[in-house]
mmCIF file of C-alpha atoms in Angstrom:
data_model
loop_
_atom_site.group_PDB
_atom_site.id
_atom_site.type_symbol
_atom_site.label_atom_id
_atom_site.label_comp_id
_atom_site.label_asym_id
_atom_site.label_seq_id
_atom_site.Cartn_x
_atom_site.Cartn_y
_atom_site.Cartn_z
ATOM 1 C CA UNK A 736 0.000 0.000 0.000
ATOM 2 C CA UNK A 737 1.261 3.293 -0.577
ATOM 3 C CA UNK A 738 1.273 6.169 1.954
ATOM 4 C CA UNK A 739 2.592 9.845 2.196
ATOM 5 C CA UNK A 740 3.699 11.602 5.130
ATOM 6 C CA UNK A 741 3.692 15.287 5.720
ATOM 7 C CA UNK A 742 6.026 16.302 8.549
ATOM 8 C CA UNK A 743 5.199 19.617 9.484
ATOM 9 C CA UNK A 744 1.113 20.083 10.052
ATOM 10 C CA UNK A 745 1.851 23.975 10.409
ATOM 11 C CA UNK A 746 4.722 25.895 8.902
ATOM 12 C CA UNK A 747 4.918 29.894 9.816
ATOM 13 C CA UNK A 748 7.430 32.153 8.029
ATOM 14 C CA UNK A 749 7.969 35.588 7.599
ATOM 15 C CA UNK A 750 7.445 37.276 3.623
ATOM 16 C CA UNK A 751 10.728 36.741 2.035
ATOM 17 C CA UNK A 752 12.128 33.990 3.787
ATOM 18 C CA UNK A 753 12.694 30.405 2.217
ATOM 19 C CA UNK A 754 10.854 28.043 3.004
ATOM 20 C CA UNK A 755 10.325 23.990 2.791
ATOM 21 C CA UNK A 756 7.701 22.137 3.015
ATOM 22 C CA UNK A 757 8.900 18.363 3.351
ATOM 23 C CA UNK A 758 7.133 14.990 1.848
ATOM 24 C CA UNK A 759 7.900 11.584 2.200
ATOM 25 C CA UNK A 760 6.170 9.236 0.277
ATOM 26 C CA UNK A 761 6.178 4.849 0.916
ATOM 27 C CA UNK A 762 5.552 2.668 -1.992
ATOM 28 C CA UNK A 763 6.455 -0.872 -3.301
ATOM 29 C CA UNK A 764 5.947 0.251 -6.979
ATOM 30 C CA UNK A 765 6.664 3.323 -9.297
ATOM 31 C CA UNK A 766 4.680 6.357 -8.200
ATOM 32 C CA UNK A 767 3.608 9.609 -9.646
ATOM 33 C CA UNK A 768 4.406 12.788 -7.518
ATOM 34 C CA UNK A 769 2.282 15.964 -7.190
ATOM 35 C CA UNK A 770 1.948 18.865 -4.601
ATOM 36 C CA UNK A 771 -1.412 21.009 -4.906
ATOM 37 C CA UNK A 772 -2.515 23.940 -2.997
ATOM 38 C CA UNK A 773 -5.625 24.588 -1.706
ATOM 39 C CA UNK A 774 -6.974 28.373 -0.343
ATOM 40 C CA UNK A 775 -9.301 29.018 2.013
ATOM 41 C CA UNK A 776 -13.239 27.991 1.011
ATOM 42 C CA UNK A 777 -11.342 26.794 -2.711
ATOM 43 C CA UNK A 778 -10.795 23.550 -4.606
ATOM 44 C CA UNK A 779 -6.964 21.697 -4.816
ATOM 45 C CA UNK A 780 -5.025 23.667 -7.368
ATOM 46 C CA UNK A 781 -2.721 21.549 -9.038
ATOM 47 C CA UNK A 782 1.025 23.263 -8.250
ATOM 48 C CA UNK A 783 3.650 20.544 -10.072
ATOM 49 C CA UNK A 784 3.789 17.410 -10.890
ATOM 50 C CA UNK A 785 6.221 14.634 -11.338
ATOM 51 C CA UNK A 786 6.084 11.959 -13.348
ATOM 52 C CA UNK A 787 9.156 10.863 -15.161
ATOM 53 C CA UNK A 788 12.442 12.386 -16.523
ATOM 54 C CA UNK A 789 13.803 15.518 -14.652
ATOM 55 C CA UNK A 790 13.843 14.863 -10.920
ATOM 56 C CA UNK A 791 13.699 18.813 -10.769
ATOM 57 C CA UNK A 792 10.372 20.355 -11.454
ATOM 58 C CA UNK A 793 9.540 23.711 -11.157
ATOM 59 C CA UNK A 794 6.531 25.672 -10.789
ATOM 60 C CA UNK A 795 5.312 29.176 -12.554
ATOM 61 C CA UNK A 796 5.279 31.025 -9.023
ATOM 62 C CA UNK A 797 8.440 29.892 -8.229
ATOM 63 C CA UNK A 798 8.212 26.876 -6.128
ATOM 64 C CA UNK A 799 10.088 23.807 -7.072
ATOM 65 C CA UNK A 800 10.080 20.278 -5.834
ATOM 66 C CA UNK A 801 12.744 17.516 -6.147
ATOM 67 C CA UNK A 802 12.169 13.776 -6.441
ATOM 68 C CA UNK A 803 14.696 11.938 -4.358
ATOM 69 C CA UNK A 804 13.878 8.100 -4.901
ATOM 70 C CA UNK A 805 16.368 6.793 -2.281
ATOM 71 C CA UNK A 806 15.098 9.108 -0.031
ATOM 72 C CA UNK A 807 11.446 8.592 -0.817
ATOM 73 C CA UNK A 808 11.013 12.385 -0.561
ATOM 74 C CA UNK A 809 9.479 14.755 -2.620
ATOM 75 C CA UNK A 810 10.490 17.931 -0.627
ATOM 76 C CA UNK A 811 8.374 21.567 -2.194
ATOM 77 C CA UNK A 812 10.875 24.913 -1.750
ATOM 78 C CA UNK A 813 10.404 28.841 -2.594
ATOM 79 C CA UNK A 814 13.368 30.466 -2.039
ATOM 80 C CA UNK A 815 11.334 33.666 -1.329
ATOM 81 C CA UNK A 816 7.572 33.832 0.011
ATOM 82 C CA UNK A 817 4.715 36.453 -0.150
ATOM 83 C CA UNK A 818 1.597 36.846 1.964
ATOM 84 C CA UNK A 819 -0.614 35.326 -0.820
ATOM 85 C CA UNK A 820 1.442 31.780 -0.762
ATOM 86 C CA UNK A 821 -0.254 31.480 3.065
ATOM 87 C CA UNK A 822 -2.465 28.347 1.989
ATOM 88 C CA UNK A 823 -2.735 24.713 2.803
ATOM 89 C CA UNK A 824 -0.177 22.578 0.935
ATOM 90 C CA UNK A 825 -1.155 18.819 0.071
ATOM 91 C CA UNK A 826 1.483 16.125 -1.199
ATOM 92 C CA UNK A 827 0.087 13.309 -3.402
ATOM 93 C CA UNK A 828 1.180 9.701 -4.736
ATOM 94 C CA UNK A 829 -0.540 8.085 -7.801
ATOM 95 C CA UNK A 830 -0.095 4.653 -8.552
ATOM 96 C CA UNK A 831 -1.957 3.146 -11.273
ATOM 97 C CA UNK A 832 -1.509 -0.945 -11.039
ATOM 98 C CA UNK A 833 -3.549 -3.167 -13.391
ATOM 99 C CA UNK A 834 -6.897 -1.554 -14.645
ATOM 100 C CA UNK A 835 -6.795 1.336 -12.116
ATOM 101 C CA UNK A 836 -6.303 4.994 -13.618
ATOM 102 C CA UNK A 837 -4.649 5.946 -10.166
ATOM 103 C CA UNK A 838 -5.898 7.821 -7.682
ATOM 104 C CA UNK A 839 -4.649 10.203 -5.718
ATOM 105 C CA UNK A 840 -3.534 9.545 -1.705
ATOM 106 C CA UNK A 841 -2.784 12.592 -0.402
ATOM 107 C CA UNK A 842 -0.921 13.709 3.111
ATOM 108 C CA UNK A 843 -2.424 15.021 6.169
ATOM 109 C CA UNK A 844 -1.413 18.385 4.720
ATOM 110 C CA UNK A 845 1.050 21.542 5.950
ATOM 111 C CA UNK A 846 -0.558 24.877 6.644
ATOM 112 C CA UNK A 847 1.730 27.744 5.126
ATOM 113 C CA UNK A 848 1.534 30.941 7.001
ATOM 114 C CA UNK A 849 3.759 33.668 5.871
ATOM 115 C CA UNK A 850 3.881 36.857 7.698
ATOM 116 C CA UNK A 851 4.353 40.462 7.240
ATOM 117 C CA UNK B 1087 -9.578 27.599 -19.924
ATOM 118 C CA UNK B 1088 -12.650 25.658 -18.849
ATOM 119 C CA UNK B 1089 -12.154 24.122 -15.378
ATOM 120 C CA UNK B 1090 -14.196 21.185 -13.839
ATOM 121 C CA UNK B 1091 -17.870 22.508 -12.555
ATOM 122 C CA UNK B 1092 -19.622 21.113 -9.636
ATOM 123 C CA UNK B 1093 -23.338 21.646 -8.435
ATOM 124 C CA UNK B 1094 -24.928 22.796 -6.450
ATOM 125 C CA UNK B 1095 -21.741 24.438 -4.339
ATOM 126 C CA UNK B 1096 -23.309 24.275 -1.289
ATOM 127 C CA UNK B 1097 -26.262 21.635 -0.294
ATOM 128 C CA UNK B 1098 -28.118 21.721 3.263
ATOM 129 C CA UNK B 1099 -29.902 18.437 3.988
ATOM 130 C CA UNK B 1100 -31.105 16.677 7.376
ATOM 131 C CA UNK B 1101 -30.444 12.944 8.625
ATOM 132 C CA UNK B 1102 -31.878 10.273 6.038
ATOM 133 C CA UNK B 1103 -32.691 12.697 3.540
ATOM 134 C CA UNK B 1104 -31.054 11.703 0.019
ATOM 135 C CA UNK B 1105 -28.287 13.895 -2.476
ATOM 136 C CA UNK B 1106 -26.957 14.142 -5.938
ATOM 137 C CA UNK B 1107 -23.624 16.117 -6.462
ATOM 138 C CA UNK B 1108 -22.985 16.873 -10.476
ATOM 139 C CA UNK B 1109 -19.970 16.716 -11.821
ATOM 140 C CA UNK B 1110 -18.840 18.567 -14.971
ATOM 141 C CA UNK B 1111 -15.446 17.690 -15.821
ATOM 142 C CA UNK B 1112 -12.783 19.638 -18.577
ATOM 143 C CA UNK B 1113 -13.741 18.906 -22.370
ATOM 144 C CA UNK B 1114 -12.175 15.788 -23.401
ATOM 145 C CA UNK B 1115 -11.500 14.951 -20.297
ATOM 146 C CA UNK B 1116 -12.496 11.020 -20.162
ATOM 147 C CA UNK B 1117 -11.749 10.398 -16.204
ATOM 148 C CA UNK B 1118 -13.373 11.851 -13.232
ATOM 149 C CA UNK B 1119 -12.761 11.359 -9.689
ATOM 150 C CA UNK B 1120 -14.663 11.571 -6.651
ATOM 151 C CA UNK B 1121 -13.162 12.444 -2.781
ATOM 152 C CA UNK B 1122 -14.288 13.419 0.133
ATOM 153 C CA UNK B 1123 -12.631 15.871 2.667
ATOM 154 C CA UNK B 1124 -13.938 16.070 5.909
ATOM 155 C CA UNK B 1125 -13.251 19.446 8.396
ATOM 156 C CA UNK B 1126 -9.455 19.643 8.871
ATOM 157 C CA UNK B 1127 -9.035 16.268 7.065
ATOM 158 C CA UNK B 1128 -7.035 15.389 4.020
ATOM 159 C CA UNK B 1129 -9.018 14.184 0.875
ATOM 160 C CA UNK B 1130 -10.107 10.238 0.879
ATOM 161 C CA UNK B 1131 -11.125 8.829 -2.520
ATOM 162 C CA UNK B 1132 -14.446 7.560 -3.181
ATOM 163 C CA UNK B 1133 -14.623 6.200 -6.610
ATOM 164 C CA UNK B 1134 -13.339 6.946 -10.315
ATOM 165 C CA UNK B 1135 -14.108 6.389 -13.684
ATOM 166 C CA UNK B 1136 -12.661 5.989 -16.954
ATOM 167 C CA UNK B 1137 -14.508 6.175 -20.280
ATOM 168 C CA UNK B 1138 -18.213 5.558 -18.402
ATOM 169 C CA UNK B 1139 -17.291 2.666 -16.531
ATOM 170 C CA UNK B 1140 -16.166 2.750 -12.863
ATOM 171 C CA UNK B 1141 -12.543 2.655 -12.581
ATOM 172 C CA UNK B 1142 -11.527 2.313 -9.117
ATOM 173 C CA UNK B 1143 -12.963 2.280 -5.740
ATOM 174 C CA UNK B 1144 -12.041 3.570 -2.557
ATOM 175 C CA UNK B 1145 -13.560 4.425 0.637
ATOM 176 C CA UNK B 1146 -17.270 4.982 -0.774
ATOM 177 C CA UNK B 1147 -20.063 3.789 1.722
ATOM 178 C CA UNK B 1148 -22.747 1.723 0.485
ATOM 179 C CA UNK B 1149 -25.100 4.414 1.371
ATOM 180 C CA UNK B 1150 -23.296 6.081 -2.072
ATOM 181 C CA UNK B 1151 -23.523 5.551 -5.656
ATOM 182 C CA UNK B 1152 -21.739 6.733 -8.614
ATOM 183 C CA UNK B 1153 -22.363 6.738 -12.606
ATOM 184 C CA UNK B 1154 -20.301 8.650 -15.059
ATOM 185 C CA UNK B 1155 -23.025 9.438 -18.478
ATOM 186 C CA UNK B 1156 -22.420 9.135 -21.774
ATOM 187 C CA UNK B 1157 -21.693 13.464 -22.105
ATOM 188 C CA UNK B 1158 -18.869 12.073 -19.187
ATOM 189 C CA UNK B 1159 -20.578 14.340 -16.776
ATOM 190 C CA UNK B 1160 -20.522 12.488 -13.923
ATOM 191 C CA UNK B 1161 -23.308 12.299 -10.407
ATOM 192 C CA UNK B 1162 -22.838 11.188 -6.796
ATOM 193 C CA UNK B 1163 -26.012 9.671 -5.438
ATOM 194 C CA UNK B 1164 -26.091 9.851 -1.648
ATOM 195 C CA UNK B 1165 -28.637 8.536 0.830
ATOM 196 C CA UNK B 1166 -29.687 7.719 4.300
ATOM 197 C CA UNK B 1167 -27.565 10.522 4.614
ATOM 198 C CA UNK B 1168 -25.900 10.792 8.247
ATOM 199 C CA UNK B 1169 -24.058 13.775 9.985
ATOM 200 C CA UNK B 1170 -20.778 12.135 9.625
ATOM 201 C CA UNK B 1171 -21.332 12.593 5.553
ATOM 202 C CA UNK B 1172 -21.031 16.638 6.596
ATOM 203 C CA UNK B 1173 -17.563 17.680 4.146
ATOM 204 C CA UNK B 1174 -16.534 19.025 1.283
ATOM 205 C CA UNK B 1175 -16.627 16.345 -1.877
ATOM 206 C CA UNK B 1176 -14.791 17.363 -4.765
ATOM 207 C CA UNK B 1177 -14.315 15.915 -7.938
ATOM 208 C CA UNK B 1178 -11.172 15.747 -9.970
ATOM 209 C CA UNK B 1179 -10.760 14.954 -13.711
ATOM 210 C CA UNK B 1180 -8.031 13.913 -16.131
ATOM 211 C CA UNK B 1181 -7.291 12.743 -19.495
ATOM 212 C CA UNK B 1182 -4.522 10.523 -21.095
ATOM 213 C CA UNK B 1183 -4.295 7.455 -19.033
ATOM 214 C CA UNK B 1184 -2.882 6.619 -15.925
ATOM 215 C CA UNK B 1185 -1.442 8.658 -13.363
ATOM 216 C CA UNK B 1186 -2.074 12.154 -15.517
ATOM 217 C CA UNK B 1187 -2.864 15.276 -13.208
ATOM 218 C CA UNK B 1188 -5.876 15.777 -12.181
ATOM 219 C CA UNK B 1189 -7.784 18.849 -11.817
ATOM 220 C CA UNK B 1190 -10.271 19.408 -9.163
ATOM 221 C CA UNK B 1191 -13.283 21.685 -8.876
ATOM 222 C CA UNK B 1192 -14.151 23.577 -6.034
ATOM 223 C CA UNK B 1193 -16.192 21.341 -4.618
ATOM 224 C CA UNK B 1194 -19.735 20.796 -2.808
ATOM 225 C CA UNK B 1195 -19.684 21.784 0.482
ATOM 226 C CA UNK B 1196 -22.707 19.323 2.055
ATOM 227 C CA UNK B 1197 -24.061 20.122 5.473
ATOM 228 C CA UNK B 1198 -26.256 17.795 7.482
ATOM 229 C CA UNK B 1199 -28.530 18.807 10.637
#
């Protein structure tokens, strides 16, 4: 069965600072990485993805997330937040075995609360 | 670009009353997911499926039902509805095969007295 783990249930940081929001994932088969964000009252926003090739990928607002397969970690980074990045963060495995299109199996989540 | 469209956004209903969530997912998308997140809770997958026929099946009570329709649109049939069913159920679609993103709506936020 595979599982992700979330470390950090809150994260607070002040605008500007880095900051890392960390993701371990546990599977016995290939898996498919993504992090999505979700704002208060909204839907999941999909914020990257990994699924093959570059163990690298970036986002258009500047976050980035790298696979790390002997780590089982798929750790999401901004070297620089703002105020509207404060949002709930949720990391997600996909594994599609047999007839199954994969669904998602997401972490507990990490709240992201950047301050002035 | 045209996102995935859920109805109604936000449904009141009392214990053992019955509901039907819609589900409008991107053009050409031919997958559509259903979760459920519960207050403070991560999302838990109900059910999927893939070209009109149920895919996959998670954590979906009996009391549920799903059908995807031939426009792919896809409905959530709930009854005997019970205050623990109180959360926010999204659905999600894709297109492509396995393990392609999925997008999500914003959900249907379900409230039982």
């Amino acid at each position: 069965a595979q599982s992700v783990t979330q470390l950090d249930s809150q994260v607070p940081v002040f605008e500007e600072a880095p900051v890392e929001l960390r993701c371990n994932y546990s599977s016995s088969v290939s898996v498919y990485l993504f992090w999505y964000v979700q704002y208060p009252n909204q839907g999941l926003q999909l914020l990257l993805k990994y699924l093959s090739g570059s163990t690298l990928v970036e986002s258009i607002n500047g976050f980035e997330a790298e696979f790390n397969k002997s780590q089982t970690s798929f750790h999401l980074r901004k070297p620089s937040v703002h105020i509207s990045d404060t949002a709930e963060y949720f990391c997600a495995v996909s594994t599609a075995i047999g007839g199954s299109q994969g669904n998602l199996i997401f972490g507990k989540g990490t709240k992201l609360s950047v301050k002035p | 670009a045209a996102g995935v469209i859920q109805s109604p956004r936000h449904l009141i209903k009392e214990k053992r009353e019955t509901a039907t969530l819609k589900c409008y997912p991107i053009p050409r998308h031919d997958t559509v997911y259903w979760y459920q997140q519960g207050p403070g809770q991560d999302p838990q997958f109900l059910i999927s499926f893939y070209e009109k026929m149920q895919s996959d099946k998670g954590s979906i009570p009996d009391r549920f039902s799903a059908q995807q329709f031939s426009d792919y649109h896809s409905e959530l049939n709930m009854s005997s509805l019970e205050l623990g069913d109180s959360a926010l159920y999204f659905c999600a679609s894709s297109v492509g095969g396995r393990n392609q993103p999925q997008h999500f709506g914003d959900g249907t936020r379900l409230s039982i007295l």
